[in-house]
């Protein structure tokens, strides 16, 4: 009788463990925390000093000498089936880092909602006091999967090199165990969740620090229903804010870089 009880308990533990393992291996819902790192000195030197005109170059050169090497902020990606919600984590930065991010418009605290099945996305931003929702299709990315692997947040991730529809080179590391074809910002299209993303030309990277699996993560989309929100396509946002930014110290190439960040 004792042997039968022991076998029954052993069988129960095996079944629970097996179902948990299957859920872990093939989960399609949960929350991922990413560290977004912006390499500030490189950004200023290569995207601002190198592209500045005679009037503004000295000002940007002075910024390089006082800028931190990098600044890291956190974002979360909630995913449930074919839907994802990418949003900032509210956390205080030191004043100097905040100043550099704001002066150079390196992060807009955007909230991005993507529907992978419908090939659609919306991105909410409060830019210069104006509430904007970018409503468009997901970015089209041509990927080439490699044989390079890297462990990220406990997952064995495979590398893929990609080029977006607006000619930006990206490197993605995806996890087959999370069969949702999304990732940070609006980057998508790999056969598994993107847990690592590097955008070399933008001097920015996103790497997951934590993955929490759950059956129904709460996706708060109230920002998309806010009053006086202007809904625009990518092309319309590009046109409107390129004109706004070009009226200051920014050259055309600097503005192009900032718009790529906004529309990523």
Short mmCIF file of C-alpha atoms in Angstrom, two decimals:
data_model
loop_
_atom_site.label_atom_id
_atom_site.label_comp_id
_atom_site.label_asym_id
_atom_site.label_seq_id
_atom_site.Cartn_x
_atom_site.Cartn_y
_atom_site.Cartn_z
CA UNK A 1 0.00 0.00 0.00
CA UNK A 2 2.85 2.40 0.88
CA UNK A 3 4.51 1.60 -2.43
CA UNK A 4 1.27 2.40 -4.31
CA UNK A 5 0.90 5.73 -2.50
CA UNK A 6 4.51 6.57 -3.27
CA UNK A 7 4.03 5.75 -6.96
CA UNK A 8 0.82 7.83 -7.06
CA UNK A 9 2.59 10.86 -5.57
CA UNK A 10 5.51 10.37 -7.96
CA UNK A 11 3.13 10.18 -10.93
CA UNK A 12 1.32 13.35 -9.79
CA UNK A 13 4.59 15.25 -9.49
CA UNK A 14 5.62 14.06 -12.93
CA UNK A 15 2.33 15.21 -14.51
CA UNK A 16 2.47 18.61 -12.82
CA UNK A 17 6.12 19.04 -13.72
CA UNK A 18 5.51 17.97 -17.31
CA UNK A 19 2.57 20.35 -17.77
CA UNK A 20 4.58 23.18 -16.21
CA UNK A 21 7.52 22.42 -18.49
CA UNK A 22 5.26 22.44 -21.56
CA UNK A 23 3.74 25.75 -20.45
CA UNK A 24 7.22 27.18 -19.91
CA UNK A 25 8.52 25.92 -23.25
CA UNK A 26 5.58 27.04 -25.34
CA UNK A 27 4.02 29.96 -23.47
CA UNK A 28 2.33 32.63 -25.57
CA UNK A 29 1.63 35.10 -22.76
CA UNK A 30 3.56 36.97 -20.12
CA UNK A 31 5.66 40.06 -19.42
CA UNK A 32 9.24 40.75 -20.46
CA UNK A 33 11.40 43.46 -18.88
CA UNK A 34 14.05 44.95 -21.17
CA UNK A 35 17.05 47.12 -20.43
CA UNK A 36 17.28 49.73 -23.17
CA UNK A 37 20.82 51.09 -23.33
CA UNK A 38 21.65 54.27 -25.22
CA UNK A 39 25.38 54.82 -25.82
CA UNK A 40 25.31 58.58 -25.31
CA UNK A 41 28.92 59.51 -26.14
CA UNK A 42 28.80 57.55 -29.40
CA UNK A 43 25.41 59.04 -30.27
CA UNK A 44 26.58 62.63 -29.78
CA UNK A 45 29.90 62.09 -31.56
CA UNK A 46 28.59 60.18 -34.58
CA UNK A 47 25.03 61.43 -34.96
CA UNK A 48 25.36 65.06 -33.88
CA UNK A 49 28.97 66.33 -33.97
CA UNK A 50 29.69 64.57 -37.27
CA UNK A 51 26.46 65.90 -38.80
CA UNK A 52 26.48 69.41 -37.30
CA UNK A 53 26.96 72.60 -39.27
CA UNK A 54 29.56 75.25 -38.46
CA UNK A 55 27.22 77.09 -36.09
CA UNK A 56 26.33 74.15 -33.83
CA UNK A 57 29.34 71.80 -34.02
CA UNK A 58 31.20 73.41 -31.09
CA UNK A 59 28.12 73.14 -28.85
CA UNK A 60 27.75 69.39 -29.54
CA UNK A 61 31.50 68.84 -29.05
CA UNK A 62 31.21 70.33 -25.57
CA UNK A 63 28.33 67.94 -24.84
CA UNK A 64 30.54 64.92 -25.61
CA UNK A 65 33.03 65.87 -22.89
CA UNK A 66 30.36 65.91 -20.15
CA UNK A 67 28.11 63.12 -21.43
CA UNK A 68 27.92 59.71 -19.70
CA UNK A 69 29.21 56.72 -21.66
CA UNK A 70 25.73 55.22 -21.66
CA UNK A 71 22.31 55.48 -20.05
CA UNK A 72 20.02 52.50 -19.40
CA UNK A 73 16.26 52.71 -18.94
CA UNK A 74 13.68 49.95 -18.61
CA UNK A 75 10.75 48.96 -20.81
CA UNK A 76 8.24 46.14 -20.55
CA UNK A 77 6.61 44.05 -23.26
CA UNK A 78 3.33 42.35 -22.37
CA UNK A 79 2.29 39.65 -24.81
CA UNK A 80 -0.82 37.52 -25.13
CA UNK A 81 -1.23 35.44 -28.27
CA UNK A 82 -0.89 37.78 -31.23
CA UNK A 83 -1.06 41.02 -29.20
CA UNK A 84 1.83 42.88 -27.60
CA UNK A 85 2.08 46.09 -25.57
CA UNK A 86 5.48 47.78 -25.23
CA UNK A 87 5.72 50.58 -22.68
CA UNK A 88 8.18 52.46 -20.44
CA UNK A 89 8.83 51.65 -16.79
CA UNK A 90 8.32 54.72 -14.63
CA UNK A 91 11.62 55.15 -12.85
CA UNK A 92 13.58 58.25 -11.84
CA UNK A 93 16.86 58.86 -13.66
CA UNK A 94 19.61 61.15 -12.46
CA UNK A 95 19.11 64.74 -13.69
CA UNK A 96 22.15 64.71 -16.00
CA UNK A 97 21.02 61.58 -17.88
CA UNK A 98 17.48 62.93 -18.16
CA UNK A 99 18.82 66.20 -19.59
CA UNK A 100 20.83 64.46 -22.33
CA UNK A 101 17.90 62.25 -23.31
CA UNK A 102 15.54 65.23 -23.53
CA UNK A 103 17.94 67.62 -25.28
CA UNK A 104 18.74 65.07 -27.97
CA UNK A 105 15.22 63.56 -28.16
CA UNK A 106 16.60 60.04 -27.67
CA UNK A 107 13.52 58.48 -26.07
CA UNK A 108 9.90 59.59 -26.32
CA UNK A 109 8.32 57.39 -23.59
CA UNK A 110 6.12 55.89 -26.29
CA UNK A 111 3.56 53.11 -25.78
CA UNK A 112 3.29 50.68 -28.69
CA UNK A 113 0.40 48.27 -29.22
CA UNK A 114 0.87 45.65 -31.95
CA UNK A 115 -1.46 43.06 -33.44
CA UNK A 116 0.70 40.49 -35.18
CA UNK A 117 -2.19 38.69 -36.88
CA UNK A 118 -3.70 41.86 -38.31
CA UNK A 119 -0.27 43.33 -39.19
CA UNK A 120 -1.16 46.59 -37.43
CA UNK A 121 0.33 48.76 -34.74
CA UNK A 122 -0.41 51.94 -32.83
CA UNK A 123 2.13 54.05 -31.00
CA UNK A 124 1.18 56.78 -28.51
CA UNK A 125 3.56 59.66 -27.88
CA UNK A 126 3.29 63.00 -26.15
CA UNK A 127 5.64 65.10 -28.30
CA UNK A 128 6.20 68.77 -27.53
CA UNK A 129 2.90 68.77 -25.62
CA UNK A 130 0.95 67.23 -28.50
CA UNK A 131 -0.67 63.82 -28.07
CA UNK A 132 -0.02 61.70 -31.16
CA UNK A 133 -1.04 58.17 -32.11
CA UNK A 134 0.86 56.69 -35.03
CA UNK A 135 -1.45 54.14 -36.66
CA UNK A 136 0.09 52.05 -39.43
CA UNK A 137 1.15 48.58 -40.48
CA UNK A 138 3.93 46.73 -38.70
CA UNK A 139 7.45 47.28 -39.98
CA UNK A 140 8.48 44.89 -42.74
CA UNK A 141 11.90 43.37 -41.98
CA UNK A 142 13.97 41.06 -44.16
CA UNK A 143 15.67 38.62 -41.81
CA UNK A 144 18.57 36.22 -42.31
CA UNK A 145 18.88 33.66 -39.51
CA UNK A 146 22.42 32.70 -38.45
CA UNK A 147 23.96 29.83 -36.47
CA UNK A 148 25.04 32.11 -33.60
CA UNK A 149 23.39 31.67 -30.18
CA UNK A 150 23.35 33.71 -26.99
CA UNK A 151 21.71 33.15 -23.61
CA UNK A 152 19.38 35.99 -22.63
CA UNK A 153 17.26 35.98 -19.45
CA UNK A 154 17.65 32.20 -19.18
CA UNK A 155 16.64 31.47 -22.80
CA UNK A 156 18.85 30.11 -25.56
CA UNK A 157 18.37 32.70 -28.30
CA UNK A 158 19.35 32.48 -31.94
CA UNK A 159 20.73 35.47 -33.84
CA UNK A 160 19.21 36.93 -36.98
CA UNK A 161 20.38 39.92 -39.03
CA UNK A 162 17.69 42.12 -40.54
CA UNK A 163 17.05 45.19 -42.66
CA UNK A 164 13.88 47.22 -42.09
CA UNK A 165 11.75 48.73 -44.83
CA UNK A 166 13.44 52.10 -44.14
CA UNK A 167 16.92 50.54 -44.57
CA UNK A 168 17.92 50.28 -40.89
CA UNK A 169 20.20 47.35 -40.04
CA UNK A 170 19.09 45.46 -36.92
CA UNK A 171 20.31 42.39 -35.03
CA UNK A 172 17.73 40.26 -33.27
CA UNK A 173 18.11 37.36 -30.83
CA UNK A 174 14.91 35.30 -30.59
CA UNK A 175 13.68 32.48 -28.32
CA UNK A 176 11.89 29.53 -29.93
CA UNK A 177 10.37 28.69 -26.53
CA UNK A 178 8.24 31.85 -26.74
CA UNK A 179 6.34 31.37 -30.03
CA UNK A 180 5.14 34.97 -30.41
CA UNK A 181 6.64 36.78 -33.37
CA UNK A 182 7.05 40.19 -31.73
CA UNK A 183 9.75 42.17 -29.97
CA UNK A 184 10.76 45.60 -28.67
CA UNK A 185 9.21 48.68 -30.31
CA UNK A 186 7.63 47.51 -33.60
CA UNK A 187 10.37 45.00 -34.50
CA UNK A 188 8.85 41.63 -35.41
CA UNK A 189 8.82 38.72 -37.82
CA UNK A 190 11.17 36.11 -36.32
CA UNK A 191 10.00 32.58 -35.35
CA UNK A 192 10.01 33.43 -31.64
CA UNK A 193 10.00 36.39 -29.27
CA UNK A 194 12.94 38.79 -29.72
CA UNK A 195 14.70 39.01 -26.35
CA UNK A 196 17.72 40.89 -27.65
CA UNK A 197 17.80 43.70 -30.17
CA UNK A 198 20.76 45.79 -31.32
CA UNK A 199 20.47 48.76 -33.69
CA UNK A 200 24.12 49.58 -34.48
CA UNK A 201 23.52 52.78 -36.45
CA UNK A 202 21.37 54.18 -33.65
CA UNK A 203 23.84 53.08 -30.93
CA UNK A 204 20.95 51.51 -28.99
CA UNK A 205 20.35 48.00 -27.65
CA UNK A 206 17.49 46.20 -25.89
CA UNK A 207 18.14 43.05 -23.83
CA UNK A 208 15.62 41.20 -21.69
CA UNK A 209 16.57 41.02 -18.01
CA UNK A 210 13.47 39.14 -16.86
CA UNK A 211 10.72 37.00 -18.42
CA UNK A 212 7.58 36.33 -16.37
CA UNK A 213 5.09 33.90 -17.85
CA UNK A 214 1.42 34.33 -16.96
CA UNK A 215 -1.93 33.33 -18.41
CA UNK A 216 -3.42 36.82 -18.83
CA UNK A 217 -1.14 39.87 -18.49
CA UNK A 218 -3.07 43.12 -18.10
CA UNK A 219 -2.67 45.39 -21.11
CA UNK A 220 -3.67 48.95 -20.28
CA UNK A 221 -4.46 50.75 -23.57
CA UNK A 222 -6.15 53.85 -22.11
CA UNK A 223 -3.56 56.18 -23.62
CA UNK A 224 -4.92 55.40 -27.08
CA UNK A 225 -8.35 56.61 -25.99
CA UNK A 226 -7.17 59.92 -24.50
CA UNK A 227 -8.97 63.11 -25.48
CA UNK A 228 -7.59 65.33 -28.25
CA UNK A 229 -5.35 62.65 -29.68
CA UNK A 230 -4.23 63.21 -33.25
CA UNK A 231 -4.03 59.98 -35.30
CA UNK A 232 -1.40 60.02 -38.04
CA UNK A 233 0.44 57.58 -40.28
CA UNK A 234 4.24 57.19 -40.13
CA UNK A 235 4.61 59.34 -43.24
CA UNK A 236 2.44 62.11 -41.78
CA UNK A 237 4.37 62.11 -38.47
CA UNK A 238 7.67 62.18 -40.35
CA UNK A 239 6.58 65.18 -42.41
CA UNK A 240 5.10 67.15 -39.48
CA UNK A 241 7.93 66.73 -36.99
CA UNK A 242 10.74 66.96 -39.54
CA UNK A 243 9.50 70.48 -40.26
CA UNK A 244 9.27 71.30 -36.52
CA UNK A 245 12.75 70.01 -35.62
CA UNK A 246 14.42 71.52 -38.68
CA UNK A 247 13.59 75.02 -37.49
CA UNK A 248 16.18 74.87 -34.67
CA UNK A 249 19.85 73.85 -34.43
CA UNK A 250 19.24 70.46 -36.02
CA UNK A 251 20.56 69.71 -39.50
CA UNK A 252 18.58 67.53 -41.91
CA UNK A 253 20.73 64.47 -41.06
CA UNK A 254 20.24 64.94 -37.31
CA UNK A 255 16.48 65.21 -37.75
CA UNK A 256 16.49 62.04 -39.86
CA UNK A 257 18.24 60.19 -37.01
CA UNK A 258 15.69 61.41 -34.42
CA UNK A 259 12.76 60.47 -36.66
CA UNK A 260 14.19 56.96 -37.06
CA UNK A 261 14.17 56.65 -33.26
CA UNK A 262 10.60 57.89 -33.06
CA UNK A 263 9.33 55.59 -35.82
CA UNK A 264 11.30 52.45 -34.82
#
